[in-house]
GROMACS .gro file of C-alpha atoms in nm:
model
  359
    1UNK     CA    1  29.625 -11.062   9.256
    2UNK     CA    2  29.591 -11.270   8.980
    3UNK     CA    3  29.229 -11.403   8.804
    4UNK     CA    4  29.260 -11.770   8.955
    5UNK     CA    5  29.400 -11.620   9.273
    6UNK     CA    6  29.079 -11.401   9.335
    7UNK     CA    7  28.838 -11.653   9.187
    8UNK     CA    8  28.987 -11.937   9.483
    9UNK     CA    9  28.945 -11.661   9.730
   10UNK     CA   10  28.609 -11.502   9.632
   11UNK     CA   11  28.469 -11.871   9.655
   12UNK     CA   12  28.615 -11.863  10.000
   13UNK     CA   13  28.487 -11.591  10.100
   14UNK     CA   14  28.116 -11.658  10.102
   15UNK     CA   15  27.978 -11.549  10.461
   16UNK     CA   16  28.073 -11.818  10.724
   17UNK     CA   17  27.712 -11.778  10.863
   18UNK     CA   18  27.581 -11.929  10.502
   19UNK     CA   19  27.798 -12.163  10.503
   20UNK     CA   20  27.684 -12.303  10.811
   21UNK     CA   21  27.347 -12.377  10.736
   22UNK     CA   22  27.423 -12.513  10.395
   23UNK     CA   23  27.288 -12.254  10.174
   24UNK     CA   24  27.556 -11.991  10.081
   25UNK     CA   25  27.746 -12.141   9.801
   26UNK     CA   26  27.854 -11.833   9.573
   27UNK     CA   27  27.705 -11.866   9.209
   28UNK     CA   28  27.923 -11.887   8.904
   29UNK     CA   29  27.676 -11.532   8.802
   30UNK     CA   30  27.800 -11.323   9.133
   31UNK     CA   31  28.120 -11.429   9.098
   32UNK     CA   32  28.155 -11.296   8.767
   33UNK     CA   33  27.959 -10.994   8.851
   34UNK     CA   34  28.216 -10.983   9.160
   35UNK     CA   35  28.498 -10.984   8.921
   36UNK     CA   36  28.356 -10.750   8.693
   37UNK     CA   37  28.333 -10.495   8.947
   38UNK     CA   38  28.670 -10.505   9.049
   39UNK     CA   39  28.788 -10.488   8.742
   40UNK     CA   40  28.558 -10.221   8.584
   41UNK     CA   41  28.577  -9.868   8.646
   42UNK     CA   42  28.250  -9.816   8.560
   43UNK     CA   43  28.108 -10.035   8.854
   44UNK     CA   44  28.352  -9.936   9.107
   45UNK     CA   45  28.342  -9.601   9.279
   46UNK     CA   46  28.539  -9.318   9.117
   47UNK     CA   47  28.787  -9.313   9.435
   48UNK     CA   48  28.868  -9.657   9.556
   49UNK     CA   49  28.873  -9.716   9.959
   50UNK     CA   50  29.239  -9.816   9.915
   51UNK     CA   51  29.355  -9.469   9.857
   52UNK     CA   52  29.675  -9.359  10.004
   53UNK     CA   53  29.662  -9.273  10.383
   54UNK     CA   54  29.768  -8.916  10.523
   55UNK     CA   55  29.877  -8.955  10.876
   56UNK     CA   56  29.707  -8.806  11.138
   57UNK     CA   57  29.929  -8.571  11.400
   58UNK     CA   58  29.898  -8.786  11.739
   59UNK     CA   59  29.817  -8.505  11.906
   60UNK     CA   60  29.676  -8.458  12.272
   61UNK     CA   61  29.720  -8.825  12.372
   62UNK     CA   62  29.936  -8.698  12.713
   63UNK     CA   63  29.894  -8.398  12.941
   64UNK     CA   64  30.198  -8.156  12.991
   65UNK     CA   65  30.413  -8.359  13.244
   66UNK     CA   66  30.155  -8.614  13.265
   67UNK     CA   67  30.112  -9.008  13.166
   68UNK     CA   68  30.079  -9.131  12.807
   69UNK     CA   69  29.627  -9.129  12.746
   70UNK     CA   70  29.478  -9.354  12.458
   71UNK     CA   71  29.308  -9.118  12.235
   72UNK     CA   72  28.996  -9.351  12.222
   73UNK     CA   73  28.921  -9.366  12.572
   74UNK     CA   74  29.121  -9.064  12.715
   75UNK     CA   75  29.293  -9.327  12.995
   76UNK     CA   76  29.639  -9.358  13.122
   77UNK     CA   77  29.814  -9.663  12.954
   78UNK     CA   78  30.166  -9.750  12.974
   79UNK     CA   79  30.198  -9.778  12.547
   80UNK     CA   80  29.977  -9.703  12.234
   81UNK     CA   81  29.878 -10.079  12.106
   82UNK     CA   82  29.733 -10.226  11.764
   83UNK     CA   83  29.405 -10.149  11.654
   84UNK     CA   84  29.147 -10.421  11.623
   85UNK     CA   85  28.795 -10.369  11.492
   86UNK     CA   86  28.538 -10.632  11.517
   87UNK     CA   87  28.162 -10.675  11.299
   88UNK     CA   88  27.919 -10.778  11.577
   89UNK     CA   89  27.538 -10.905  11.529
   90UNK     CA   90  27.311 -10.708  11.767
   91UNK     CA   91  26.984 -10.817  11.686
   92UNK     CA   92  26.808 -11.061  11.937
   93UNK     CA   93  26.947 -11.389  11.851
   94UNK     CA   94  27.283 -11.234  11.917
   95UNK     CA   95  27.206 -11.124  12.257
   96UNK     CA   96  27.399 -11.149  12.493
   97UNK     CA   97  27.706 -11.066  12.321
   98UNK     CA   98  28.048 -11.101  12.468
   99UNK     CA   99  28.342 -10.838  12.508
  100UNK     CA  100  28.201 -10.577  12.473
  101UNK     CA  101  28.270 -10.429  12.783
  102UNK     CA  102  28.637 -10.415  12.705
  103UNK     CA  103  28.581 -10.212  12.409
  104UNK     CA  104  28.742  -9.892  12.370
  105UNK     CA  105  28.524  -9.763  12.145
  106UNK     CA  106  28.179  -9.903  11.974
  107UNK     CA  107  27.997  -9.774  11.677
  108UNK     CA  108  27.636  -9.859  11.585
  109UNK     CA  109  27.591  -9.874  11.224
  110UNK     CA  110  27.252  -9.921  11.041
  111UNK     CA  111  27.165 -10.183  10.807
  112UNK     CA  112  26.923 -10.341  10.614
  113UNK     CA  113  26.577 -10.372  10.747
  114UNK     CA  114  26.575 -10.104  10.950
  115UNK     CA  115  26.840 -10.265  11.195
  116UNK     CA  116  27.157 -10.191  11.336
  117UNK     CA  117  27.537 -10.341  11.356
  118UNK     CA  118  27.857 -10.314  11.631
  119UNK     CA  119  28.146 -10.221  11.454
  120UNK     CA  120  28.363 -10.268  11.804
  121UNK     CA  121  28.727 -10.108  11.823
  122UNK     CA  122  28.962 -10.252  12.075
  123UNK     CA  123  29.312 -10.117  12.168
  124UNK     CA  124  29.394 -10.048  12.537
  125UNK     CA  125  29.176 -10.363  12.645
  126UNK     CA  126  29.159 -10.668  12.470
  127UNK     CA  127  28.935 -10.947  12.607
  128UNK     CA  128  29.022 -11.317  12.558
  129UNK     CA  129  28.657 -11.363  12.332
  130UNK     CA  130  28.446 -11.148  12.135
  131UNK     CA  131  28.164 -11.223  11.948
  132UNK     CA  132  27.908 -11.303  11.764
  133UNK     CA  133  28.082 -11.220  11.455
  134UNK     CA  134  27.897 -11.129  11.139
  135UNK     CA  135  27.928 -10.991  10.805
  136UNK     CA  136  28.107 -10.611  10.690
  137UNK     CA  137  27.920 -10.380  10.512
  138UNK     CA  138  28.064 -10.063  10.331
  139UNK     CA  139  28.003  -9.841  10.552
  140UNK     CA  140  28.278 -10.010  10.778
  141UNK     CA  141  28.567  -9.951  10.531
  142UNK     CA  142  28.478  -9.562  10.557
  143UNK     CA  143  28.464  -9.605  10.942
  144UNK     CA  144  28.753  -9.755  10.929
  145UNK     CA  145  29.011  -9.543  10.748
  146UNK     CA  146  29.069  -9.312  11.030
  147UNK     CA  147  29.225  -9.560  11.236
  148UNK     CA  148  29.541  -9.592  10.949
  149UNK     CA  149  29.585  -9.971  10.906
  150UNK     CA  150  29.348 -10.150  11.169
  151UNK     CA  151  29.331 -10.487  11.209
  152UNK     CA  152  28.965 -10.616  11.061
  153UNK     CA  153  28.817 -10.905  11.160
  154UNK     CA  154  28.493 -10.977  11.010
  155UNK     CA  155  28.275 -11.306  10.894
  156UNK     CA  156  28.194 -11.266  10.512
  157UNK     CA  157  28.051 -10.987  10.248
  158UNK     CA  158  27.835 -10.962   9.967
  159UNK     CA  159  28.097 -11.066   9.663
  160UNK     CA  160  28.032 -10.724   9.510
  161UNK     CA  161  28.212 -10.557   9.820
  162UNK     CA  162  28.490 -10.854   9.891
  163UNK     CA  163  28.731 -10.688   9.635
  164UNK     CA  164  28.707 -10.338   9.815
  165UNK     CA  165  28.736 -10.514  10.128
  166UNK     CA  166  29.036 -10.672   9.976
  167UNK     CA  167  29.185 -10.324   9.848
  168UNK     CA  168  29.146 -10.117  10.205
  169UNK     CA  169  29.425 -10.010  10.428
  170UNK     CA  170  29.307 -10.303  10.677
  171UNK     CA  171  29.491 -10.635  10.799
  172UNK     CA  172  29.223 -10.875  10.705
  173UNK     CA  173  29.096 -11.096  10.961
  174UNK     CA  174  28.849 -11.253  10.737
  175UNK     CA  175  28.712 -11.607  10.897
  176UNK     CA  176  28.806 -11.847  10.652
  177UNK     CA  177  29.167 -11.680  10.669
  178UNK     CA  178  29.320 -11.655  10.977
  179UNK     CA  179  29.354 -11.845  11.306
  180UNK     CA  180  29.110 -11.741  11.601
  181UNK     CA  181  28.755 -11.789  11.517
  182UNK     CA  182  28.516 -12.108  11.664
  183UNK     CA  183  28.173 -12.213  11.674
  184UNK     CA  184  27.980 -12.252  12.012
  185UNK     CA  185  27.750 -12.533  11.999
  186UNK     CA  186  27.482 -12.368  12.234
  187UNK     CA  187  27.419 -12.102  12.003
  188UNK     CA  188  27.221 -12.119  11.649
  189UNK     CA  189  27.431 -12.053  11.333
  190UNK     CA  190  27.444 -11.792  11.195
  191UNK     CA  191  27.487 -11.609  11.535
  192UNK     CA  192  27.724 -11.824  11.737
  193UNK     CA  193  28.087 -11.732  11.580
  194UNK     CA  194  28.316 -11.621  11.817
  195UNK     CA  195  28.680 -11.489  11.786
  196UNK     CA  196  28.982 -11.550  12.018
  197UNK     CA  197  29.114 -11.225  12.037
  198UNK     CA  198  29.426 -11.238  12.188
  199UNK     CA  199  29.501 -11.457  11.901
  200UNK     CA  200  29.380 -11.249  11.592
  201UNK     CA  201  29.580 -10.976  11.733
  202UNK     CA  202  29.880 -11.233  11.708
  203UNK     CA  203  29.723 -11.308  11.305
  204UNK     CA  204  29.742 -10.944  11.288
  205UNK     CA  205  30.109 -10.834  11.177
  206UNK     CA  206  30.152 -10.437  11.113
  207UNK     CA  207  29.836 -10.328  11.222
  208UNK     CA  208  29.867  -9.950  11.279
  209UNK     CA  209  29.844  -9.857  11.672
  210UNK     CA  210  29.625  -9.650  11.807
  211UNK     CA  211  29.614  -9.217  11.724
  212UNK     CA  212  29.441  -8.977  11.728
  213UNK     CA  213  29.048  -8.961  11.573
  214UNK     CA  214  29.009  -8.623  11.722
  215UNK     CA  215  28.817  -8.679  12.087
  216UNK     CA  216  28.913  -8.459  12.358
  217UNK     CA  217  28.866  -8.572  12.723
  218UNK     CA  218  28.852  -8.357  13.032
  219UNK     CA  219  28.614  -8.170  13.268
  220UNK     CA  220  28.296  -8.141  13.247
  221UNK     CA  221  28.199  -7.853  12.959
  222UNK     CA  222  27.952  -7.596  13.147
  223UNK     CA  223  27.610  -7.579  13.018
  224UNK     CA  224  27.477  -7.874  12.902
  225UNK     CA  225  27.142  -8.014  12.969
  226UNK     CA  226  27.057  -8.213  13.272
  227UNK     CA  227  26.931  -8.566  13.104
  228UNK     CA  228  26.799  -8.866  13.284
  229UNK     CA  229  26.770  -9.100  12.910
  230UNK     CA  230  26.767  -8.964  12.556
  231UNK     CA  231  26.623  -9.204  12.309
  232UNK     CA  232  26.730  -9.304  11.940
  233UNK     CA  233  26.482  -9.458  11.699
  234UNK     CA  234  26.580  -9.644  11.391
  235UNK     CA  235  26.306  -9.837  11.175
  236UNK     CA  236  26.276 -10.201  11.315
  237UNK     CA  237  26.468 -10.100  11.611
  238UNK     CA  238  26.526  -9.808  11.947
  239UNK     CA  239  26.803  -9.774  12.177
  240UNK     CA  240  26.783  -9.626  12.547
  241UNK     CA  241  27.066  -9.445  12.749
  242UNK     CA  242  27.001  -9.404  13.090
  243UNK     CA  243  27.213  -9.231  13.330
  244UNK     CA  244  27.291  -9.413  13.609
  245UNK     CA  245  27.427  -9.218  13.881
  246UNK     CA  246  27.594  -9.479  14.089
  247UNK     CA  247  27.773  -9.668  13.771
  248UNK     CA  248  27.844  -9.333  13.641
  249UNK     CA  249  27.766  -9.488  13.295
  250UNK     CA  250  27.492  -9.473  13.039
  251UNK     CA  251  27.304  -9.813  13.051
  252UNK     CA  252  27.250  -9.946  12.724
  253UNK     CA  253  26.847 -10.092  12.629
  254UNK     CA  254  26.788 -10.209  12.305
  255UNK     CA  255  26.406 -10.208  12.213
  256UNK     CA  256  26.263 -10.192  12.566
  257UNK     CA  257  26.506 -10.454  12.737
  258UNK     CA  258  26.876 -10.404  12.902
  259UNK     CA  259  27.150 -10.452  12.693
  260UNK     CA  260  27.362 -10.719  12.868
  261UNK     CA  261  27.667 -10.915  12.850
  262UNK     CA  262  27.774 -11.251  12.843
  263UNK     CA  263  27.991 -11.122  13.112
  264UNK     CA  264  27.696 -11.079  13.337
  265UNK     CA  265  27.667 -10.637  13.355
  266UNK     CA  266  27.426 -10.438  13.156
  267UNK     CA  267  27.649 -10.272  12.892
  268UNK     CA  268  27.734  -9.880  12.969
  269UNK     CA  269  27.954  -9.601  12.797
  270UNK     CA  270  28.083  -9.315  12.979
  271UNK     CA  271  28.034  -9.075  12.691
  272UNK     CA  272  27.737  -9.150  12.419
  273UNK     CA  273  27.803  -8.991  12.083
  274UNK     CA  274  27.435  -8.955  11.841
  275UNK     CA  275  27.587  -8.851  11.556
  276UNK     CA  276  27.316  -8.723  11.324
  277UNK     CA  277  27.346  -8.747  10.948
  278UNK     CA  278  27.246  -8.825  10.629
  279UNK     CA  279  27.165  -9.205  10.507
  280UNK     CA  280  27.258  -9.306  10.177
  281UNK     CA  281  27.195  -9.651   9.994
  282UNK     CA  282  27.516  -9.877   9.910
  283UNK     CA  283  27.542  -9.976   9.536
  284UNK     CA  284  27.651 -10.315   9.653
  285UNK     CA  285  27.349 -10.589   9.701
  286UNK     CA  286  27.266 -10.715  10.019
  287UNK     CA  287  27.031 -11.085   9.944
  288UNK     CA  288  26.875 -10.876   9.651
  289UNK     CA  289  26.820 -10.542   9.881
  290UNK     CA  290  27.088 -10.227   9.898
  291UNK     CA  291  27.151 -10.191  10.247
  292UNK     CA  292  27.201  -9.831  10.404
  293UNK     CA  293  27.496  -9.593  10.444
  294UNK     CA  294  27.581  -9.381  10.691
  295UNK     CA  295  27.752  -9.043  10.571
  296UNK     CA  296  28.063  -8.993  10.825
  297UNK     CA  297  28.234  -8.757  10.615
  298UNK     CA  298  28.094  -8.409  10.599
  299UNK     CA  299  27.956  -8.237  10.899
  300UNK     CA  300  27.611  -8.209  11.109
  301UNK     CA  301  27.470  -8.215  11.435
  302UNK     CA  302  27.511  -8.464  11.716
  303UNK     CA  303  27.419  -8.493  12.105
  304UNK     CA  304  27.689  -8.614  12.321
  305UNK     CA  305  27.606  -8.775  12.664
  306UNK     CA  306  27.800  -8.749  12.933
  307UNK     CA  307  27.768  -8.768  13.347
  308UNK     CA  308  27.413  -8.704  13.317
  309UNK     CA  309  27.387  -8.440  13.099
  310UNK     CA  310  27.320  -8.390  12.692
  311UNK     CA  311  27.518  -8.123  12.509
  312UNK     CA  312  27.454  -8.015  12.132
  313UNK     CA  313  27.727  -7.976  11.890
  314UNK     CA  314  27.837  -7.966  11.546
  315UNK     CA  315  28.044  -8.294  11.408
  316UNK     CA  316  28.310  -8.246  11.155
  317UNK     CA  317  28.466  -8.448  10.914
  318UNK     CA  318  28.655  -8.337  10.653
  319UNK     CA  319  28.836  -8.635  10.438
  320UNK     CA  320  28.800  -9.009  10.524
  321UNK     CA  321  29.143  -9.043  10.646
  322UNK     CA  322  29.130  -8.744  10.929
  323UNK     CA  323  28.905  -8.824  11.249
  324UNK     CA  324  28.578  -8.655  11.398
  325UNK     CA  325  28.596  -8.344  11.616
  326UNK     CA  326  28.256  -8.254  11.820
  327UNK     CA  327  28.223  -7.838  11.883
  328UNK     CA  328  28.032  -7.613  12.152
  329UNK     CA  329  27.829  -7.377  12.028
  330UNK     CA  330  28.114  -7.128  12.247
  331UNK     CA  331  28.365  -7.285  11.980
  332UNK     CA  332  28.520  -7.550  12.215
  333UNK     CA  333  28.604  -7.846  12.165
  334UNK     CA  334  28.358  -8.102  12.340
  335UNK     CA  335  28.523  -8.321  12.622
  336UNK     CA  336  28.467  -8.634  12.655
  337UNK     CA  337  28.466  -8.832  13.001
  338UNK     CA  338  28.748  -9.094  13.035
  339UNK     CA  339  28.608  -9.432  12.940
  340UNK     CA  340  28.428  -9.640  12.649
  341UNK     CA  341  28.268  -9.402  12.405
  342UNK     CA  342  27.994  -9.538  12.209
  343UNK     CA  343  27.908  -9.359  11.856
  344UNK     CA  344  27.575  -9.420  11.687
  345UNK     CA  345  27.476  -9.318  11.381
  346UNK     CA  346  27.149  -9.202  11.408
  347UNK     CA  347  26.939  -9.098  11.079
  348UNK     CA  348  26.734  -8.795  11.026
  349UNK     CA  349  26.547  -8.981  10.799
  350UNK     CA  350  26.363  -9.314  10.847
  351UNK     CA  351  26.296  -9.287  10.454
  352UNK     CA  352  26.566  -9.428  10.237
  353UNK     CA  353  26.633  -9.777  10.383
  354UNK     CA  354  26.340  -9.892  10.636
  355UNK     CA  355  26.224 -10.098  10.332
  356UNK     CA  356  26.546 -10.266  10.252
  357UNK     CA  357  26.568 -10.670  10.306
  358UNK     CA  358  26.676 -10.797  10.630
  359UNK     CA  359  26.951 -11.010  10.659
   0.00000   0.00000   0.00000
């Protein structure tokens, strides 16, 4: 992309939220600093997030003799479809959110001030709205990479990170670029943008369908320990799962109070994934504060939910482009149950971002 071309599309790309209210016109300073970066290998990271891709086998995704499964939810569907991956506000001017429920798969990312993000995934469902949409952060691009080529639709970024953004193996779905987003006038900017769905999937030409990120699904593992809630703290925020024996789900609270949605049901995954591991801060300013990172590549510890019960394993992930697999301490793989899984990225440490800036 040429100078002019990126300098017309960094000065587009200032968060929609911002430029809402008025007050998030990009300086002539960032945008140089924004230009800099992606043009100067000492600023950018030694490997950029654009790196070429190495396919994941689609493995597992049917049973011998049996009916095609989506390897995000481990349900029968007729065909694999595009990937689309959402940013959506969770703190409590975004509440209730909407669409959620027809996720396949939803992480919870921290961020700065001690909060937390939805980076939702859709594939075998797609609902006609989702929303509110916010900003990316890096951490998504690293999320993301395992999916291949997802579609990305996302509300603005720091101008450090817009030429990374720019650079991934996503189709951008960036606000100001496509077809699909609107404003609801009952909410407050910046927390009421909402996207058509339906119709950024139509925006989003050669997104890569959905594979395998290495879940299992199946019976219930024995052992396992019988588990009525199980708690995750983060700074300025706590989340609650709660079995509920007659949903057969874990009911979502987020500090203290139900997580609903727009929809009108309290929002509930069939398998909950806390994925312990290390926090790292971003080199990229957030509104003068370096927000947090969680580590997905390596390997650690995490608790996986599921009808009830809470089983310890060991999470591995070798490269950015190859998916997650969860271990017994017998060897086995974990399974899953058959639904929306729910990944969040708990830290073992409050220490290295609980001081960051809020956004």
């Amino acid at each position: 992309m040429g100078g002019l071309t990126r300098l017309r599309n960094l000065i587009a790309r200032r968060p929609v939220a911002a430029a809402a209210t008025g007050s998030g016109a990009v300086g002539i300073a960032f945008l140089a600093a924004t230009l800099a970066l992606a043009g100067t290998a000492a600023s950018a990271p030694a490997k950029p997030v654009a790196a070429t891709l190495r396919p994941i086998p689609a493995t597992h995704l049917a049973v011998a003799n049996g009916p095609l499964l989506d390897p995000f939810t481990g349900e029968p569907v007729s065909s694999l479809k595009p990937v689309l991956a959402l940013k959506i506000d969770n703190i409590v001017y975004a509440r209730p959110q909407t669409g959620l429920q027809s996720a396949d798969l939803v992480y919870v990312i921290p961020v700065e001030g001690g909060l937390t993000r939805f980076l939702a995934v859709f594939s075998s469902h797609i609902p006609k709205v989702v929303g509110p949409v916010r900003s990316a952060r890096e951490s998504d691009l690293y999320i993301l990479r395992q999916f291949g080529k997802p579609a990305f639709a996302w509300s603005g970024a720091t101008p450090h990170l817009v030429p990374f953004i720019e650079r991934a193996p996503i189709v951008d779905l960036y606000a100001l670029l496509v077809n699909g987003y609107y404003r609801d006038p009952n909410r407050v900017a910046p927390y009421n943008l909402y996207a058509n769905a339906p119709q950024l999937l139509r925006e989003a030409k050669g997104a890569s369908k959905a594979r395998d990120i290495g879940f299992r699904f199946g019976a219930l593992p024995a052992g396992g320990k019988t588990t009525a809630s199980y708690s995750v703290k983060y700074p300025a925020t706590s989340y609650d799962f709660r079995w509920s024996a007659t949903a057969k789900r874990w009911l979502v609270s987020i500090d203290g109070k139900p997580e609903m949605a727009t929809e009108g049901r309290q929002l509930g995954p069939k398998t909950v994934i806390i994925q312990y591991t290390a926090i790292r801060t971003s080199r990229f300013l957030e509104y003068g504060g370096r927000p947090p990172i969680a580590e997905t590549v390596g390997h650690g510890r995490a608790v996986i939910l599921r009808d009830g019960k809470a089983y310890t394993v060991r999470w591995s992930r070798p490269s950015l482009e190859s998916g997650t697999t969860y271990t017994l301490p017998n060897g086995k793989r974990m399974l899953f149950a058959a639904g929306q899984v729910w990944d969040v990225l708990a830290p073992d440490s409050h220490a290295s971002y609980m001081n960051a800036a809020a956004v």
